[in-house]
Amino acid sequence: MNSVLVASNRGPVSFTVSDDGVLTMKRGGGGLVSGLSGVMKDDGVLWICAALSDGDRGAVRQAPGGRLDQAGYDTGALRMLDIPPATFHRAYNAVANSTLWFVNHLLYDIPNAPLFGTKFQREWESYRDYNGAFALALAEEAGHEARVMVQDYHLTLTPAMLRAERPDLRIAHFSHTPWAPPEYFSLLPDEVAREVLEGILGADHAGFLTGRWAGAFMDCCRALLGAEVDLTGRTVTHEGRTTHIGVHGLGVDGVALWERAHEPDVESNMAALREQVGDRRLIVRIDRTELSKNIVRGLVAYREFLLAHPEWHGRVVHLAFAYPSRHDLPQYREYTASVQRCAQEIEDEFGTEDWEPLILNVNDDYPRSLAAYRLADVLLVNPIRDGMNLVAKEGPVLSPRATLVLSREAGAAAELGAHALMVNPYDVTGTAIALHDALVMPEEERMRRRELLEAAATALPPQKWFAAQLDALA
Ligand code: F6P
């Protein structure tokens, strides 16, 4: 039996299966996985995640009780749940990614969506089943009075379900996303909104990345549940139970990141990029191709910058790395197409025989991203809304001279805002001006800000972030 358990939708590894049935394992992606992977190999910590693909299901079926580590994979203690594909699809794509993600990132095109009918009721049932499968697995694996750390919007119902099964456990939930204000959160059907809030309140400790998202959650509990909320003491009391609310601003492990970014594969990518762009100044962005990342407005801002500043033509290149994400959802496929269209328009309008103003890369390439960080003069991070945004924190660790242009709607703004050039993500003219200001910033100021940014970005590395939440359950 285990004394510390973690549960998340995506796990530390994923598998692909070739036509002849051979499984290949690779590291899982995204902020949650990067945060947790570094801290999870400790003895006694079991990670429970879902099988996301046919490759994952193939691997689970060959592993005793879904324990991949016991099937010989070097994953740390890991149990992967083989949830029926149709249930998983409705829970992950329809509810978690198309509903809860949209609500908390304020992404709906309100005149047309959301629309909650009988189809959604079936999807919601699947979300319940999927959360129930996690609760059951956790109840099976947890030792007496074990501490359980449930992650993110995929698993909002699991804490309350688990508490009903195992009242002896100490349970935490952590949200890696923003939280919506009550007037937007209440777009959800009333009973669904209630279930989500009460699900998280099943935990003893509910963690958020910033005070702003914690405050929004507490506002929702008060407005929608009539819960008793202490904003200063950060507690929510509902139906006789009190949940403590914590703010844990996940940062980066500066040393590990720096070492990884100085390995030979990164050095060779740097040489290749330098060869491609010459000695031109570089504006870099690195994102999943995700609606909330605001890539199209970022490109439009770059276009406005080029229009306003012809003196930079031929002297600057925008490296935009936009890696594939959630391609099962039509909105994401359409968004990727818009990004590509917009990039092509900029190329057509400004490109010359010896100057490529924009290089868009849509293939996942980690060493190349690390190389781009190291070469950046400006790092553009302009999300519509973001839980934290680890790119904004990785950049200052790796870029010896980059200035950060940062959206005020990113969670990272709470810690980095004072040392970055802040922008309203909808104001592309303002963003274009910030890009120019960043490029012409005097060397001394650029270095001073970078040092402050690096200190803030590494203040709470994953190990400490995790330990603080475990301590909160002690
Ligand atoms: O921001 C929340 C989060 O879980 C991140 O950890 C991660 O970047 C992203 O969402 C993962 O999305 P997905 O697992 O759907 O690719």
Coordinates of C-alpha atoms and ligand atoms in Angstrom, one line a residue:
M1 CA 0.0 0.0 0.0
N2 CA 1.2 3.5 -0.7
S3 CA 1.5 6.5 1.6
V4 CA 1.6 9.2 -1.1
L5 CA -0.3 9.0 -4.4
V6 CA -0.7 11.4 -7.3
A7 CA -3.6 11.2 -9.8
S8 CA -3.7 13.1 -13.1
N9 CA -5.1 12.5 -16.6
R10 CA -1.8 12.7 -18.4
G11 CA 1.0 10.6 -17.0
P12 CA 4.8 10.9 -17.3
V13 CA 5.0 8.7 -20.4
S14 CA 3.0 7.9 -23.4
F15 CA 3.3 5.0 -26.0
T16 CA 3.0 4.8 -29.7
V17 CA 2.3 1.5 -31.4
S18 CA 3.7 0.7 -34.9
D19 CA 1.9 -1.3 -37.6
D20 CA 3.7 -4.4 -36.5
G21 CA 2.6 -3.9 -32.8
V22 CA 5.9 -2.6 -31.4
L23 CA 5.4 -0.1 -28.5
T24 CA 7.7 2.9 -28.1
M25 CA 7.6 5.0 -24.9
K26 CA 8.2 8.7 -24.8
R27 CA 8.0 11.4 -22.2
G28 CA 4.6 13.0 -21.7
G29 CA 4.3 16.8 -22.4
G30 CA 2.8 19.9 -20.7
G31 CA 3.2 21.9 -17.6
L32 CA 1.7 19.4 -15.2
V33 CA 3.9 16.6 -16.3
S34 CA 7.1 18.7 -16.3
G35 CA 6.2 19.9 -12.8
L36 CA 5.5 16.4 -11.4
S37 CA 8.1 14.3 -13.3
G38 CA 11.0 15.7 -11.4
V39 CA 9.6 14.8 -8.0
M40 CA 7.9 11.5 -8.7
K41 CA 10.7 9.0 -8.5
D42 CA 10.7 9.1 -4.7
D43 CA 10.0 5.9 -2.9
G44 CA 6.4 5.5 -1.8
V45 CA 4.9 7.8 -4.4
L46 CA 2.5 6.1 -6.8
W47 CA 1.3 8.0 -9.8
I48 CA -2.1 7.0 -11.3
C49 CA -2.9 8.3 -14.8
A50 CA -5.2 7.4 -17.7
A51 CA -4.3 5.6 -20.9
L52 CA -4.7 8.3 -23.6
S53 CA -4.1 6.4 -26.8
D54 CA -4.1 2.9 -28.4
G55 CA -0.4 2.8 -27.7
D56 CA -1.0 3.4 -24.0
R57 CA -3.8 0.8 -23.9
G58 CA -1.5 -1.7 -25.5
A59 CA 1.2 -1.1 -22.8
V60 CA -1.4 -1.3 -20.0
R61 CA -2.8 -4.6 -21.1
Q62 CA 0.7 -6.1 -20.9
A63 CA 1.3 -4.8 -17.4
P64 CA 0.2 -6.5 -14.2
G65 CA -2.7 -4.5 -12.7
G66 CA -1.8 -1.6 -15.1
R67 CA 1.6 -1.2 -13.2
L68 CA 4.0 -0.1 -16.0
D69 CA 6.9 -0.1 -13.7
Q70 CA 6.2 -3.8 -12.9
A71 CA 6.2 -4.5 -16.6
G72 CA 9.8 -3.4 -16.8
Y73 CA 9.4 0.3 -17.9
D74 CA 11.5 2.9 -16.2
T75 CA 8.7 5.1 -15.1
G76 CA 8.8 5.2 -11.3
A77 CA 5.7 3.6 -9.6
L78 CA 3.0 4.1 -12.2
R79 CA -0.5 2.7 -12.7
M80 CA -2.2 3.5 -15.9
L81 CA -6.0 3.1 -16.1
D82 CA -7.5 1.6 -19.1
I83 CA -10.8 3.5 -19.2
P84 CA -13.2 2.5 -22.1
P85 CA -12.2 4.6 -25.1
A86 CA -15.7 6.1 -25.6
T87 CA -16.0 7.1 -21.9
F88 CA -12.5 8.5 -22.0
H89 CA -13.2 10.5 -25.2
R90 CA -16.4 12.1 -23.8
A91 CA -14.7 12.9 -20.4
Y92 CA -11.5 14.2 -21.8
N93 CA -12.5 15.9 -25.1
A94 CA -16.1 16.9 -24.6
V95 CA -16.1 17.8 -20.9
A96 CA -12.6 18.5 -19.7
N97 CA -11.2 20.2 -22.8
S98 CA -14.3 21.6 -24.5
T99 CA -16.2 22.6 -21.5
L100 CA -14.2 23.1 -18.2
W101 CA -11.1 24.3 -20.1
F102 CA -13.2 26.8 -22.1
V103 CA -15.0 28.0 -19.0
N104 CA -11.9 28.6 -16.9
H105 CA -10.0 30.3 -19.8
L106 CA -13.1 32.3 -20.9
L107 CA -12.8 30.9 -24.4
Y108 CA -16.4 30.7 -25.6
D109 CA -17.7 32.5 -28.6
I110 CA -20.8 33.4 -26.4
P111 CA -23.5 34.0 -29.1
N112 CA -22.9 30.5 -30.3
A113 CA -21.6 28.4 -27.4
P114 CA -21.9 26.7 -25.0
L115 CA -25.1 24.8 -25.6
F116 CA -26.0 22.3 -23.0
G117 CA -28.5 19.7 -24.2
T118 CA -29.0 15.9 -23.8
K119 CA -25.7 15.2 -25.6
F120 CA -23.9 17.0 -22.8
Q121 CA -25.8 15.1 -20.2
R122 CA -24.3 11.9 -21.6
E123 CA -20.9 13.4 -21.7
W124 CA -21.2 14.5 -18.2
E125 CA -22.2 11.0 -17.1
S126 CA -18.9 9.8 -18.7
Y127 CA -17.0 12.5 -16.9
R128 CA -18.5 11.1 -13.7
D129 CA -17.5 7.6 -14.6
Y130 CA -14.0 8.6 -15.5
N131 CA -13.6 10.5 -12.2
G132 CA -15.1 7.5 -10.4
A133 CA -12.5 5.1 -12.0
F134 CA -9.7 7.3 -10.6
A135 CA -11.4 7.4 -7.2
L136 CA -11.7 3.6 -7.2
A137 CA -8.1 3.0 -8.1
L138 CA -6.9 5.5 -5.5
A139 CA -9.1 3.9 -2.9
E140 CA -7.6 0.5 -3.8
E141 CA -4.0 1.6 -3.7
A142 CA -3.9 4.1 -0.8
G143 CA -2.6 2.9 2.6
H144 CA -4.3 4.0 5.8
E145 CA -4.3 7.8 6.2
A146 CA -2.3 8.1 3.0
R147 CA -2.0 11.5 1.3
V148 CA -3.5 11.8 -2.1
M149 CA -2.8 14.6 -4.6
V150 CA -5.4 14.9 -7.3
Q151 CA -4.5 17.1 -10.3
D152 CA -6.5 19.5 -12.5
Y153 CA -9.8 20.1 -14.2
H154 CA -10.0 16.5 -15.5
L155 CA -10.5 15.3 -12.0
T156 CA -12.7 17.8 -10.2
L157 CA -15.1 15.1 -8.9
T158 CA -12.5 12.6 -7.7
P159 CA -11.8 14.2 -4.3
A160 CA -15.4 14.0 -3.1
M161 CA -15.9 10.5 -4.5
L162 CA -12.7 9.3 -2.9
R163 CA -13.6 10.9 0.5
A164 CA -16.9 9.0 0.4
E165 CA -15.0 5.7 -0.1
R166 CA -12.1 6.4 2.2
P167 CA -12.7 9.0 4.9
D168 CA -9.3 8.2 6.5
L169 CA -7.4 9.7 3.6
R170 CA -5.9 13.2 3.4
I171 CA -6.8 14.6 0.0
A172 CA -5.5 17.6 -2.0
H173 CA -6.7 18.9 -5.3
F174 CA -4.5 21.2 -7.5
S175 CA -5.8 23.3 -10.4
H176 CA -3.2 24.0 -13.1
T177 CA -5.6 26.3 -14.9
P178 CA -7.1 29.7 -14.1
W179 CA -10.5 29.7 -12.5
A180 CA -13.4 31.7 -13.9
P181 CA -15.2 34.4 -12.1
P182 CA -18.8 33.4 -10.9
E183 CA -20.6 35.2 -13.7
Y184 CA -18.7 33.2 -16.3
F185 CA -18.5 29.9 -14.3
S186 CA -22.3 30.0 -14.0
L187 CA -22.6 29.4 -17.8
L188 CA -22.4 25.8 -16.7
P189 CA -25.7 24.1 -15.9
D190 CA -26.4 24.7 -12.2
E191 CA -26.1 21.1 -11.1
V192 CA -22.8 20.7 -13.0
A193 CA -21.3 23.9 -11.6
R194 CA -22.3 22.7 -8.1
E195 CA -20.9 19.2 -8.6
V196 CA -17.5 20.6 -9.8
L197 CA -17.2 22.9 -6.8
E198 CA -18.4 20.3 -4.3
G199 CA -16.1 17.7 -5.9
I200 CA -13.1 19.9 -5.2
L201 CA -14.4 20.8 -1.8
G202 CA -14.2 17.0 -1.0
A203 CA -10.4 17.7 -0.6
D204 CA -8.8 19.0 2.6
H205 CA -6.6 21.3 0.6
A206 CA -7.4 22.9 -2.8
G207 CA -4.4 24.5 -4.4
F208 CA -4.1 27.1 -7.2
L209 CA -1.3 28.7 -9.0
T210 CA -2.0 32.3 -8.1
G211 CA -4.1 34.3 -5.5
R212 CA -6.2 35.5 -8.4
W213 CA -7.4 32.0 -9.4
A214 CA -7.8 31.0 -5.7
G215 CA -9.9 34.1 -5.1
A216 CA -12.1 33.3 -8.2
F217 CA -12.7 29.8 -6.9
M218 CA -13.7 31.1 -3.5
D219 CA -16.0 33.6 -5.1
C220 CA -17.7 30.8 -7.0
C221 CA -18.2 28.8 -3.8
R222 CA -19.8 31.7 -2.1
A223 CA -22.0 32.8 -5.1
L224 CA -23.1 29.3 -6.3
L225 CA -23.1 27.2 -3.2
G226 CA -23.7 29.8 -0.5
A227 CA -20.5 28.5 1.2
E228 CA -18.9 30.4 4.0
V229 CA -15.7 31.9 2.6
D230 CA -12.8 33.4 4.5
L231 CA -10.9 35.2 1.8
T232 CA -8.1 36.3 4.1
G233 CA -7.7 33.0 6.0
R234 CA -8.3 31.2 2.7
T235 CA -10.9 28.7 3.8
V236 CA -14.2 27.5 2.4
T237 CA -16.7 25.9 4.7
H238 CA -19.6 24.0 3.1
E239 CA -22.0 21.5 4.7
G240 CA -20.0 21.3 7.9
R241 CA -16.6 20.7 6.3
T242 CA -13.7 23.2 5.8
T243 CA -11.3 23.1 2.9
H244 CA -8.1 25.1 3.0
I245 CA -7.2 27.0 -0.1
G246 CA -3.5 27.2 -1.0
V247 CA -1.5 29.3 -3.5
H248 CA 1.5 27.5 -4.8
G249 CA 3.1 29.3 -7.8
L250 CA 4.9 26.4 -9.6
G251 CA 8.3 27.5 -10.8
V252 CA 11.1 25.8 -12.7
D253 CA 14.1 23.8 -11.6
G254 CA 16.7 26.2 -12.9
V255 CA 19.7 23.9 -12.5
A256 CA 18.2 20.8 -14.2
L257 CA 16.7 23.0 -17.0
W258 CA 20.1 24.7 -17.6
E259 CA 21.9 21.4 -17.7
R260 CA 19.4 19.9 -20.2
A261 CA 19.7 23.0 -22.4
H262 CA 23.5 22.6 -22.6
E263 CA 23.5 19.1 -24.0
P264 CA 25.0 18.4 -27.4
D265 CA 21.6 18.1 -29.2
V266 CA 20.7 21.6 -28.1
E267 CA 24.1 23.0 -29.1
S268 CA 23.7 21.5 -32.6
N269 CA 20.2 23.0 -32.9
M270 CA 21.6 26.3 -31.9
A271 CA 24.2 26.1 -34.6
A272 CA 21.5 25.2 -37.2
L273 CA 19.2 28.0 -36.1
R274 CA 22.1 30.5 -36.3
E275 CA 23.0 29.3 -39.7
Q276 CA 19.3 29.9 -40.8
V277 CA 18.8 33.4 -39.3
G278 CA 22.4 34.8 -39.4
D279 CA 23.1 37.5 -36.8
R280 CA 19.6 38.9 -36.9
R281 CA 17.8 39.7 -33.6
L282 CA 15.2 37.1 -32.6
I283 CA 11.7 37.4 -31.2
V284 CA 10.8 33.9 -29.9
R285 CA 7.5 32.3 -28.8
I286 CA 7.0 28.6 -27.8
D287 CA 3.6 27.3 -27.2
R288 CA 1.2 24.4 -27.7
T289 CA -1.1 25.4 -30.6
E290 CA -3.8 26.2 -28.0
L291 CA -6.6 28.6 -28.3
S292 CA -5.8 30.3 -25.0
K293 CA -2.2 31.0 -26.1
N294 CA -3.3 33.8 -28.5
I295 CA -0.8 32.9 -31.2
V296 CA -2.8 34.6 -34.0
R297 CA -2.9 38.0 -32.2
G298 CA 0.8 37.5 -31.5
L299 CA 1.5 37.2 -35.2
V300 CA -0.7 40.2 -36.0
A301 CA 1.2 42.2 -33.4
Y302 CA 4.5 41.2 -35.2
R303 CA 3.0 42.3 -38.5
E304 CA 2.0 45.7 -36.9
F305 CA 5.6 46.0 -35.6
L306 CA 7.0 45.4 -39.0
L307 CA 4.6 47.9 -40.6
A308 CA 5.5 50.6 -38.0
H309 CA 9.2 49.9 -38.1
P310 CA 10.6 49.4 -41.6
E311 CA 14.1 50.0 -40.1
W312 CA 13.9 46.5 -38.6
H313 CA 13.2 44.8 -42.0
G314 CA 16.0 42.4 -42.7
R315 CA 17.3 42.7 -39.1
V316 CA 14.9 40.7 -37.1
V317 CA 13.3 37.2 -37.3
H318 CA 10.3 35.9 -35.4
L319 CA 10.7 32.2 -34.4
A320 CA 7.2 31.0 -33.6
F321 CA 7.1 27.4 -32.3
A322 CA 3.5 26.2 -32.1
Y323 CA 3.4 22.5 -31.3
P324 CA 0.4 20.3 -32.1
S325 CA -2.2 19.9 -29.4
R326 CA -5.7 18.4 -28.9
H327 CA -6.2 17.7 -32.6
D328 CA -9.2 15.5 -31.8
L329 CA -11.1 18.8 -31.4
P330 CA -12.2 20.7 -34.5
Q331 CA -11.6 24.1 -32.9
Y332 CA -7.9 23.2 -32.4
R333 CA -7.5 22.0 -36.0
E334 CA -9.1 25.2 -37.3
Y335 CA -6.9 27.3 -35.0
T336 CA -3.8 25.6 -36.2
A337 CA -4.9 26.4 -39.8
S338 CA -5.4 30.1 -38.8
V339 CA -2.0 30.3 -37.3
Q340 CA -0.5 28.8 -40.5
R341 CA -2.5 31.2 -42.7
C342 CA -1.5 34.2 -40.7
A343 CA 2.2 33.2 -40.8
Q344 CA 2.0 32.7 -44.6
E345 CA 0.5 36.2 -45.0
I346 CA 3.4 37.8 -43.1
E347 CA 5.9 35.8 -45.2
D348 CA 4.2 36.9 -48.4
E349 CA 3.9 40.5 -47.4
F350 CA 7.4 41.1 -46.0
G351 CA 9.7 38.2 -47.1
T352 CA 12.5 38.9 -49.5
E353 CA 15.0 36.8 -51.3
D354 CA 17.5 37.0 -48.4
W355 CA 15.2 37.6 -45.4
E356 CA 12.6 35.2 -43.9
P357 CA 10.8 37.5 -41.4
L358 CA 9.0 34.6 -39.7
I359 CA 9.8 31.0 -39.1
L360 CA 6.8 29.0 -37.9
N361 CA 7.6 25.5 -36.6
V362 CA 4.6 23.2 -35.9
N363 CA 6.5 20.0 -35.0
D364 CA 7.2 19.1 -31.4
D365 CA 11.0 19.4 -31.0
Y366 CA 12.2 19.9 -27.5
P367 CA 15.9 20.4 -28.1
R368 CA 15.1 23.0 -30.8
S369 CA 12.9 24.9 -28.4
L370 CA 15.7 24.9 -25.8
A371 CA 18.0 26.2 -28.5
A372 CA 15.5 29.0 -29.4
Y373 CA 15.3 30.1 -25.7
R374 CA 19.1 30.4 -25.6
L375 CA 19.2 32.5 -28.7
A376 CA 16.2 34.8 -27.9
D377 CA 16.5 38.6 -27.7
V378 CA 12.7 38.9 -27.0
L379 CA 10.4 36.2 -25.6
L380 CA 6.7 36.8 -26.4
V381 CA 4.2 35.2 -24.0
N382 CA 0.8 36.7 -24.7
P383 CA -2.0 34.3 -23.6
I384 CA -5.6 35.3 -23.3
R385 CA -5.6 33.6 -19.9
D386 CA -3.2 31.0 -18.5
G387 CA -2.9 29.2 -15.2
M388 CA 0.8 30.0 -14.9
N389 CA 2.7 29.7 -18.2
L390 CA 6.0 28.0 -17.7
V391 CA 7.5 29.3 -20.9
A392 CA 7.6 32.7 -19.2
K393 CA 9.6 31.1 -16.4
E394 CA 11.9 28.9 -18.5
G395 CA 12.9 31.7 -20.8
P396 CA 14.7 33.9 -18.2
V397 CA 16.7 30.8 -17.0
L398 CA 18.0 30.0 -20.4
S399 CA 18.1 33.2 -22.4
P400 CA 21.2 35.2 -21.4
R401 CA 19.8 38.4 -22.8
A402 CA 16.1 38.1 -23.6
T403 CA 13.5 40.6 -22.5
L404 CA 10.1 39.1 -21.6
V405 CA 6.9 40.6 -23.2
L406 CA 4.2 39.1 -21.0
S407 CA 0.4 39.1 -21.0
R408 CA -1.1 40.5 -17.8
E409 CA -3.6 37.6 -18.0
A410 CA -0.9 34.9 -17.5
G411 CA -0.7 33.6 -13.9
A412 CA 3.1 34.2 -14.2
A413 CA 2.3 37.9 -14.3
A414 CA 1.8 37.8 -10.5
E415 CA 5.4 37.0 -9.9
L416 CA 7.2 38.2 -13.1
G417 CA 5.1 41.2 -14.0
A418 CA 7.3 43.8 -12.3
H419 CA 10.3 42.9 -14.4
A420 CA 8.6 42.1 -17.8
L421 CA 7.0 44.4 -20.4
M422 CA 3.4 43.8 -19.7
V423 CA 0.7 43.7 -22.4
N424 CA -3.1 43.4 -22.7
P425 CA -3.3 40.3 -24.9
Y426 CA -6.2 41.7 -27.0
D427 CA -4.3 44.9 -27.8
V428 CA -2.1 44.0 -30.7
T429 CA -1.0 47.6 -31.2
G430 CA 0.2 47.7 -27.6
T431 CA 1.9 44.3 -28.1
A432 CA 3.6 45.6 -31.2
I433 CA 4.9 48.6 -29.3
A434 CA 6.2 46.3 -26.5
L435 CA 8.0 44.2 -29.1
H436 CA 9.8 47.3 -30.3
D437 CA 10.5 48.5 -26.8
A438 CA 12.0 45.1 -25.9
L439 CA 14.3 45.1 -28.9
V440 CA 15.7 48.6 -28.2
M441 CA 15.9 48.2 -24.4
P442 CA 19.4 49.2 -23.2
E443 CA 21.7 46.2 -22.4
E444 CA 22.1 47.2 -18.8
E445 CA 18.3 47.3 -18.1
R446 CA 17.8 44.1 -20.1
M447 CA 20.4 42.3 -17.9
R448 CA 19.0 43.7 -14.7
R449 CA 15.4 42.6 -15.5
R450 CA 16.6 39.1 -16.6
E451 CA 18.3 38.5 -13.3
L452 CA 15.2 39.5 -11.4
L453 CA 13.0 37.3 -13.6
E454 CA 15.2 34.3 -13.2
A455 CA 15.1 34.7 -9.4
A456 CA 11.3 34.9 -9.4
A457 CA 11.0 32.0 -11.9
T458 CA 13.1 29.6 -9.8
A459 CA 11.7 30.6 -6.4
L460 CA 9.4 27.6 -6.1
P461 CA 10.8 24.7 -8.1
P462 CA 8.7 21.5 -8.5
Q463 CA 10.2 19.7 -5.6
K464 CA 9.4 22.6 -3.2
W465 CA 6.0 23.1 -4.8
F466 CA 5.1 19.5 -4.2
A467 CA 6.5 19.4 -0.7
A468 CA 4.5 22.5 0.3
Q469 CA 1.3 20.8 -0.7
L470 CA 2.2 17.6 1.1
D471 CA 3.0 19.6 4.2
A472 CA -0.4 21.3 3.9
L473 CA -1.9 17.8 4.3
A474 CA 0.3 16.8 7.3
Ligands
F6P1 O1 -2.6 23.8 -17.9 C1 -3.1 22.6 -17.5 C2 -2.5 21.4 -18.3 O2 -2.9 20.2 -17.6 C3 -1.0 21.6 -18.4 O3 -0.4 20.9 -17.4 C4 -0.7 21.1 -19.7 O4 0.1 22.0 -20.4 C5 -2.0 21.0 -20.5 O5 -3.0 21.3 -19.6 C6 -2.1 19.6 -20.9 O6 -3.0 19.4 -21.8 P1 -3.2 18.0 -22.5 O7 -2.9 17.0 -21.5 O8 -4.6 18.0 -23.0 O9 -2.3 18.0 -23.7

